[in-house]
Coordinates of C-alpha atoms in Angstrom, one line a residue:
X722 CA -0.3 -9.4 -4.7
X723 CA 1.4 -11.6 -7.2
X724 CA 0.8 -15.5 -6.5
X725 CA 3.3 -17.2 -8.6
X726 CA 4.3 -14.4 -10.4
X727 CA 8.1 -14.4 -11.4
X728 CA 8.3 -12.3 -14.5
X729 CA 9.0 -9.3 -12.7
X730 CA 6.9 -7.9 -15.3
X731 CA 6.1 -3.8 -14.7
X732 CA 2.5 -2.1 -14.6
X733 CA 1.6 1.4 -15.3
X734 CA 0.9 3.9 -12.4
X735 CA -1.0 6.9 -12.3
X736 CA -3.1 9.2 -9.8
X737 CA -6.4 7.5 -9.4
X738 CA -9.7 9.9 -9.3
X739 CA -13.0 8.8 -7.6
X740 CA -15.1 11.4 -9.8
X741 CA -13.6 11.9 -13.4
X742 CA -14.4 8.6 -16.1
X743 CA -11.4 11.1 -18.5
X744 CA -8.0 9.4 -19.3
X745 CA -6.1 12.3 -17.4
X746 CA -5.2 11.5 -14.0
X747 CA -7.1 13.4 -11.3
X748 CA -8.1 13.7 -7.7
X749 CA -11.1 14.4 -5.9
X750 CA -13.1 13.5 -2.6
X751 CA -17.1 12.7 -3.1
X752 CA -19.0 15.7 -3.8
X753 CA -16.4 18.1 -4.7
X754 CA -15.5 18.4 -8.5
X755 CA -11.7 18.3 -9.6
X756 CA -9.8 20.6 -11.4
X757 CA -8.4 19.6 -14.5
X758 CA -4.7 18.0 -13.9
X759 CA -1.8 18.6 -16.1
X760 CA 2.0 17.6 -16.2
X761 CA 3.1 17.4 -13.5
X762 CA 0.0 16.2 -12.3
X763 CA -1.5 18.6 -9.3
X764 CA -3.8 16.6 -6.9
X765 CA -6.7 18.5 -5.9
X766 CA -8.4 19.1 -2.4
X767 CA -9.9 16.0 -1.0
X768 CA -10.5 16.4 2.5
X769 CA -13.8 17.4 4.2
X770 CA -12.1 18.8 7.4
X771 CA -10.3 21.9 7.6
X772 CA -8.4 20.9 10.7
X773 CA -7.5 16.6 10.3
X774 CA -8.0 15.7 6.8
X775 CA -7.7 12.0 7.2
X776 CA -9.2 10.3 10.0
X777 CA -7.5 7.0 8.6
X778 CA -5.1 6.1 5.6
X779 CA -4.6 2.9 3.9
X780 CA -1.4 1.5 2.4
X781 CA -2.0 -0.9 -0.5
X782 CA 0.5 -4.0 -0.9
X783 CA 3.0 -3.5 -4.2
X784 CA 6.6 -4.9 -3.1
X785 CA 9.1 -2.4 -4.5
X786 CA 6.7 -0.1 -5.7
X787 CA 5.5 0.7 -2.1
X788 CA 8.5 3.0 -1.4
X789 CA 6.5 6.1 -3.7
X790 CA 4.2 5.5 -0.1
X791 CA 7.4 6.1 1.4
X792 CA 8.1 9.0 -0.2
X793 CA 4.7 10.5 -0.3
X794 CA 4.3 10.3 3.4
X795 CA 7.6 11.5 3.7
X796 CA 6.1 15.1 2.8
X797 CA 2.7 15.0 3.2
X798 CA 2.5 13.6 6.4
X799 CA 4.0 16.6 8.3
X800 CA 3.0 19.5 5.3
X801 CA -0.5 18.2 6.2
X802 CA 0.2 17.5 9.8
X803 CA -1.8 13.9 9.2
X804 CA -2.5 12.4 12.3
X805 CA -4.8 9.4 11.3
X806 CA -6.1 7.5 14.6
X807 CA -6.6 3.9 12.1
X808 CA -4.1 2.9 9.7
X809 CA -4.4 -0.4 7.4
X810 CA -2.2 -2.1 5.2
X811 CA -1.5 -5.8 3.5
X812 CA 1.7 -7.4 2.1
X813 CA 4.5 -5.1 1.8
X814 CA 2.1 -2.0 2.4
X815 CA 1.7 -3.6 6.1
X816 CA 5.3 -3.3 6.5
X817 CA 5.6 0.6 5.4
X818 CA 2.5 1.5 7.2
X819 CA 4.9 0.4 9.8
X820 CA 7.5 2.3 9.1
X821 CA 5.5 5.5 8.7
X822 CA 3.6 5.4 11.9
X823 CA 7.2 5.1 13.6
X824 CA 8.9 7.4 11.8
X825 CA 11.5 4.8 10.0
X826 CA 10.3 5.9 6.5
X827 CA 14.2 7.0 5.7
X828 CA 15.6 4.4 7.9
X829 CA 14.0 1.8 5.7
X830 CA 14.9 3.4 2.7
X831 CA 18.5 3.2 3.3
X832 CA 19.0 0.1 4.8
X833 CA 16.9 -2.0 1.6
X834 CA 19.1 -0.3 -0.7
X835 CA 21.8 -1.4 1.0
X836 CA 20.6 -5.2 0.7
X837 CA 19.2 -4.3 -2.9
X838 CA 22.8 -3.4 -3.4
X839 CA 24.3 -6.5 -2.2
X840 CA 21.8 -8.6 -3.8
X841 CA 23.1 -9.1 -7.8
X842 CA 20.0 -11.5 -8.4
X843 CA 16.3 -12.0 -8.0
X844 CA 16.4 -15.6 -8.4
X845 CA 19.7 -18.1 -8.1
X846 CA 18.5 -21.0 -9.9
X847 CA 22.0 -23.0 -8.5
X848 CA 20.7 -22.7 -4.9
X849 CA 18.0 -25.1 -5.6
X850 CA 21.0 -27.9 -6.3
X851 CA 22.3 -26.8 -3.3
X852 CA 19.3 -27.0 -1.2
X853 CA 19.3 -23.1 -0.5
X854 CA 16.7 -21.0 -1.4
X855 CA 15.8 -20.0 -5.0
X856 CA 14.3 -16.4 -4.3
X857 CA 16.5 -14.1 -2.3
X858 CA 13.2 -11.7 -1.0
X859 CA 12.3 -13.3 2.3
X860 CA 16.0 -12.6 4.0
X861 CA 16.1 -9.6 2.4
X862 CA 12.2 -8.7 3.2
X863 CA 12.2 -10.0 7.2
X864 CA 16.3 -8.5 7.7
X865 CA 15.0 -5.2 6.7
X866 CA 12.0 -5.4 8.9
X867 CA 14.1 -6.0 12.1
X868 CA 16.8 -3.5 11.1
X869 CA 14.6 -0.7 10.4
X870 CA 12.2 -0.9 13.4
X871 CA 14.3 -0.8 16.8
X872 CA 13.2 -1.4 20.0
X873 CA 12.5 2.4 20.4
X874 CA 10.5 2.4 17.0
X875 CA 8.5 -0.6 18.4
X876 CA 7.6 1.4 21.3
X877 CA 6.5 4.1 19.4
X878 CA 4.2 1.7 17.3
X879 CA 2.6 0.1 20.8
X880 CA 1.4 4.1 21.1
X881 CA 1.0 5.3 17.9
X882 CA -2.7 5.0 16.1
X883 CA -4.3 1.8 15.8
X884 CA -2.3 -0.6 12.7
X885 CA -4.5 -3.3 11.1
X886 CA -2.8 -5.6 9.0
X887 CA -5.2 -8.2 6.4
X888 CA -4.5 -11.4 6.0
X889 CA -5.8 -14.2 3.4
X890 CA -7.2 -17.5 5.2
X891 CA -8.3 -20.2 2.4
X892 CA -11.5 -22.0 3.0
X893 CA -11.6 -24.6 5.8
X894 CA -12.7 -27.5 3.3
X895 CA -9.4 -26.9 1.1
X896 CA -6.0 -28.3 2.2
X897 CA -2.5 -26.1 1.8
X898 CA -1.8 -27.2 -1.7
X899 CA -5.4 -26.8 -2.8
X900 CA -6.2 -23.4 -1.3
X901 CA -2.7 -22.3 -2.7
X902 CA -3.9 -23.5 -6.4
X903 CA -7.0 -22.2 -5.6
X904 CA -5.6 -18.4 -4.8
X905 CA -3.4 -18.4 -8.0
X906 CA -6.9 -19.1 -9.7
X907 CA -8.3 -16.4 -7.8
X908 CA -5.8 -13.6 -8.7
X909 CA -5.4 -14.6 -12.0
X910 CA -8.9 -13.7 -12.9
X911 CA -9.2 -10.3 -10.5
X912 CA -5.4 -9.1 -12.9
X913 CA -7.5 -9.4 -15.9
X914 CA -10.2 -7.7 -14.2
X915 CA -7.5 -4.9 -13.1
X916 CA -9.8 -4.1 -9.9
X917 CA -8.7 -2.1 -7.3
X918 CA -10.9 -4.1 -4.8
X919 CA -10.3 -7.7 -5.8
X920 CA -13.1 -9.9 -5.7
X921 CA -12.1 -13.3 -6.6
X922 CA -10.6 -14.2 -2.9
X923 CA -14.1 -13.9 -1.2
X924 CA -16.1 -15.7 -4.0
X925 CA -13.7 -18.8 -3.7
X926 CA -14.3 -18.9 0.3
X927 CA -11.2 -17.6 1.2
X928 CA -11.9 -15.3 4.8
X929 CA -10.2 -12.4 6.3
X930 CA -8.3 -12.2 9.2
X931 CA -7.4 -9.0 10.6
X932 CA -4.5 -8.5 13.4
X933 CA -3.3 -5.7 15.1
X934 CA 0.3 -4.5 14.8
X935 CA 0.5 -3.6 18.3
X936 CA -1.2 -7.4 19.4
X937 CA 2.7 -8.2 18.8
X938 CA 4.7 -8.6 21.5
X939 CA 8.2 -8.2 20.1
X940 CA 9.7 -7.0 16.8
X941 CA 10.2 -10.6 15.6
X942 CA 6.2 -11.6 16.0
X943 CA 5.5 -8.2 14.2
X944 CA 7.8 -9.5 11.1
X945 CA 6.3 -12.8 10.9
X946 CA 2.8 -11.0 11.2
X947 CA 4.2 -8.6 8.1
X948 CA 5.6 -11.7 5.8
X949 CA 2.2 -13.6 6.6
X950 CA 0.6 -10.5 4.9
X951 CA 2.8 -10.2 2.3
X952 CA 3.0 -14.8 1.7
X953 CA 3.1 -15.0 -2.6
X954 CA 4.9 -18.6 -3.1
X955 CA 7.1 -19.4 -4.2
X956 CA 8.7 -16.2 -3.7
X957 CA 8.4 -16.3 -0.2
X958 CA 7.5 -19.7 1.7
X959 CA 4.0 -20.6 2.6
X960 CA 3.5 -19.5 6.5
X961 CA 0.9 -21.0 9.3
X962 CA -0.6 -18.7 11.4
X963 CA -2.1 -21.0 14.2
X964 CA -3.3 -24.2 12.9
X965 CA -3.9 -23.4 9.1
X966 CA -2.3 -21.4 6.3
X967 CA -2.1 -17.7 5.4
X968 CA -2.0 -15.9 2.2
X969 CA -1.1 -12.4 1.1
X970 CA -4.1 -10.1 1.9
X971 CA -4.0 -9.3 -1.1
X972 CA -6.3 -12.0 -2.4
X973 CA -9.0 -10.2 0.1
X974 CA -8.3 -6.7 -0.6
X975 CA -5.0 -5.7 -2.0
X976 CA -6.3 -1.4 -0.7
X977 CA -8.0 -3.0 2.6
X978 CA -10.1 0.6 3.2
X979 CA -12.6 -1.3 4.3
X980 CA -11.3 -3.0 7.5
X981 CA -10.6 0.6 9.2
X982 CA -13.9 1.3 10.5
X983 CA -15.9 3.9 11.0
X984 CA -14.1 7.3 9.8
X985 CA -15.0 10.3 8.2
X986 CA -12.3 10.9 5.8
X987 CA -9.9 7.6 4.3
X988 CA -6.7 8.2 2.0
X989 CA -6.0 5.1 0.3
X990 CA -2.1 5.0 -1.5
X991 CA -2.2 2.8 -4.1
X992 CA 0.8 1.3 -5.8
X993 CA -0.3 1.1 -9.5
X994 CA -2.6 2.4 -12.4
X995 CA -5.8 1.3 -12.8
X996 CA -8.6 2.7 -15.5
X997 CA -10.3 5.2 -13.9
X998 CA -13.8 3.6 -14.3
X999 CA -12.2 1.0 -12.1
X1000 CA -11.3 3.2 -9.2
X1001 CA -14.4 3.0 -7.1
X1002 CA -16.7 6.1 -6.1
X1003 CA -17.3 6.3 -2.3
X1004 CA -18.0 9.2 -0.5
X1005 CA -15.1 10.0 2.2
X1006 CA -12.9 8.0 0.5
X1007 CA -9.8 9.6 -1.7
X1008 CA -7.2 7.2 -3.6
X1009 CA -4.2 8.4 -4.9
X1010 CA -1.1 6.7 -6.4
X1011 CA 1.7 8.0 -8.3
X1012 CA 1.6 10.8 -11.4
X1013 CA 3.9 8.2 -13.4
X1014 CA 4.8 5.5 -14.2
X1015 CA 6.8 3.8 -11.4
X1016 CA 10.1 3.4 -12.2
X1017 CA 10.9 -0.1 -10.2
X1018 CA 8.9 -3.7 -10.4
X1019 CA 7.5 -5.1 -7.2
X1020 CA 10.1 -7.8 -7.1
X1021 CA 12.7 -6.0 -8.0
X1022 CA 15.2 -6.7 -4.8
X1023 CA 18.8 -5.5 -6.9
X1024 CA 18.4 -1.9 -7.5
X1025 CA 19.1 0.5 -5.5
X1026 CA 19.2 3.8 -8.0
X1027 CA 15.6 2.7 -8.9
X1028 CA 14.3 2.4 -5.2
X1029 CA 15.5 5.6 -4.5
X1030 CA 13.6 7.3 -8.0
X1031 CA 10.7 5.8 -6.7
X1032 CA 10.8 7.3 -3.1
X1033 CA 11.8 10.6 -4.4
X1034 CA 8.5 10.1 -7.1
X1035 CA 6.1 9.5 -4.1
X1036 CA 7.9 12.8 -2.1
X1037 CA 7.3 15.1 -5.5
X1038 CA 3.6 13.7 -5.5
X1039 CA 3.5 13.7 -1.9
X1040 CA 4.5 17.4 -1.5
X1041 CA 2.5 18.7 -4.8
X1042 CA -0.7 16.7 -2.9
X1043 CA -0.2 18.8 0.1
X1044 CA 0.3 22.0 -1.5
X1045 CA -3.2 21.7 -3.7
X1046 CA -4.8 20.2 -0.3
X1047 CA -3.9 22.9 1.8
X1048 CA -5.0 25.5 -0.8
X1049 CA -8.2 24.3 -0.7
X1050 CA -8.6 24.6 2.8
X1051 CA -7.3 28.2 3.3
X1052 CA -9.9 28.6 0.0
X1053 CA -12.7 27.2 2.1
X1054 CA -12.1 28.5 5.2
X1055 CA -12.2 32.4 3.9
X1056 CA -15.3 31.3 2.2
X1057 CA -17.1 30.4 5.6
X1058 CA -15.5 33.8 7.0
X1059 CA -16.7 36.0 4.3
X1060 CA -20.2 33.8 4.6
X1061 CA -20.4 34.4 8.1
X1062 CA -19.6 37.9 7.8
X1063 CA -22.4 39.1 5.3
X1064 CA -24.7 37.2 8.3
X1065 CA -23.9 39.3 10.6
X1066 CA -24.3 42.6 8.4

C-alpha cells in the first residue's frame, strides 16, 4: 500500500525466511532448519504435510509487482498440486488471488500488457485542465478485472475455496478527509518501520472489514470489492462501501495471514524485501517472495517487457520452490518407511 505515493520509486525483493537472522535469503517452516541458499536462490521444504502442503495461501497487495504471484503460482500451484480451501488477499493481491483460484493467471497477464502497452504515461498532468483524470490506473486496474474474469471464471470462483479480501475502515469519530490524512500518517510511519505486518492502521483506530469474493453477485460488484481493497488516493479515487469510506487493506495488513482462520499450514507471497529480523517467526506459517530484485514498480501501468520479466521471475521461483518442496517430502516420507520398517524387525 502506498497512500499518496507518486514517485513510483522501486524497493528491493528477496525470499523472506521465518528462521535465519543471516543476510542470504532463505526459506523454512517452524521447526525445521533451512539449508543454506545460494544463487539462484533454492527455497527449502516448508510444508508439514506430505499430501496438501498448504491448507491456505495469502497474496500480499504490491501493484505491478504482484504478477511474480502470478508467475509463481503459475508453476507451483500444479508441480505441488496446491489445493488451499482459504485464500486471502488485499489491494492488487485480492485481485490475483482472483485470478489464480480461476485459473486466469495468463489471461491477466496478457490482457494488462496490452493496456500497459497502450498506456504511454502514469500520470497526464493536462487531464486535470480538462477535467479528466490525472492517474490512468483505475481504468486500467477495473477494465482488466472485468476482461480477465468471464462469466465462466466467475462461476468457477462461486466454487472454488473460500476468497477473503481485507479492507481498511477509518475510525468512526474521523470524517473522509481526516481518516484519509490520518492513513497517510499511518503508513508513513509502518515504511520506515519496513514491517511485514503493519501496525500503525490498528493503533490509529482504523478496523477491518473482511468480505468474501464469492458474497458478490456479479463480476462488476467483485471489481468494486477488488478496487475498494486496493483505494491509495489519489491514484485511484476514494470509494464508499455502505455508508462510510474504505481504504486499501493495506493499512491493516498489507500480508493479511491472519484473517484465514484456522489452518495448519499458510503460504504467504509477499511482494518485496524486508530484513529478515522483520519477517515474523510463526509456526505453520511460510513467506516467500521473490529471489531478486523485482524488476517493475507497483505503479508502473506502461510496460509491458517489465511485466512479463516479472511473471517469468515468480515462475523460475515458483518452479525452483516446488522442486526443493517436493524433495523434502519424498526425503521424509522414505524416512517414516525405513522408520517403520526397523519396527517391525
Amino acid at each position: 500500500m502506498d497512500l499518496l505515493d507518486c514517485s513510483f520509486a522501486g524497493e528491493d525483493i528477496i525470499l523472506a525466511s521465518e528462521a535465519s537472522s543471516e543476510e542470504h535469503p532463505t526459506l523454512s517452516r517452524f521447526p525445521y532448519s533451512p539449508p543454506r541458499l545460494t544463487s539462484p536462490p533454492a527455497p527449502a521444504r516448508v510444508s508439514s504435510s506430505l499430501s496438501d502442503p498448504f491448507d491456505a495461501v495469502v497474496f500480499a497487495g504490491g501493484g505491478c509487482r504482484c504478477f511474480w504471484q502470478a508467475g509463481f503460482w503459475s508453476t507451483a500451484h500444479p508441480l505441488l498440486g496446491l489445493r488451499p480451501k482459504v485464500v486471502a488477499g488485499t489491494s492488487a493481491g485480492a485481485a490475483f488471488a482472483c485470478a489464480a483460484v480461476t485459473d486466469r493467471t495468463l489471461a491477466v497477464l496478457a490482457d494488462f500488457k496490452r493496456r500497459a502497452a497502450a498506456n504511454e504515461r502514469n500520470f497526464y498532468l493536462e487531464n486535470r485542465f480538462a477535467g479528466s483524470r490525472v492517474f490512468p490506473h483505475e481504468e486500467i486496474y477495473r477494465g482488466a478485472i472485468l476482461a480477465s474474469l468471464h462469466a465462466a471464471a466467475f462461476e468457477r470462483l462461486q466454487t472454488g475455496p473460500d476468497l477473503r479480501v481485507l479492507i481498511a475502515r477509518p475510525p468512526r469519530w474521523l470524517g473522509p478527509r481526516t481518516g484519509l490524512t490520518a492513513a497517510v500518517v499511518a503508513h508513513l510511519l509502518d515504511r520506515r518501520a519496513s514491517r511485514v505486518h503493519p501496525r500503525w492502521g490498528r493503533r490509529f483506530g482504523f478496523r477491518q472489514e473482511v468480505v468474501t469474493a464469492q458474497s458478490c453477485e456479479s463480476v462488476e460488484e467483485l471489481a468494486d470489492l477488488i478496487l475498494q481493497a486496493s483505494c491509495m488516493p489519489p491514484i485511484v479515487p476514494l470509494y464508499r462501501r455502505g455508508e462510510s469510506i474504505v481504504l486499501d487493506g493495506g493499512l491493516i495488513d498489507n500480508a493479511p495471514a491472519d484473517i484465514v482462520g484456522p489452518a495448519q499450514s499458510v503460504l504467504v507471497l509477499l511482494s518485496k524485501r524486508f530484513p529478515d529480523h522483520r519477517v515474523p517467526r510463526i509456526q505453520g506459517r511460510t513467506y516467500v517472495g521473490p529471489s531478486r530484485e523485482i524488476p517493475i514498480l507497483k505503479w508502473d501501468y506502461t510496460s509491458p517487457e517489465l511485466i512479463q520479466q516479472t511473471f517469468d521471475l515468480g515462475r523460475r521461483d515458483g518452479e525452483s520452490f516446488a522442486r526443493e518442496t517436493g524433495r523434502g517430502s519424498m526425503l521424509r516420507t522414505r524416512h517414516a518407511a525405513k522408520s517403520e520398517r526397523s519396527l517391525v524387525n
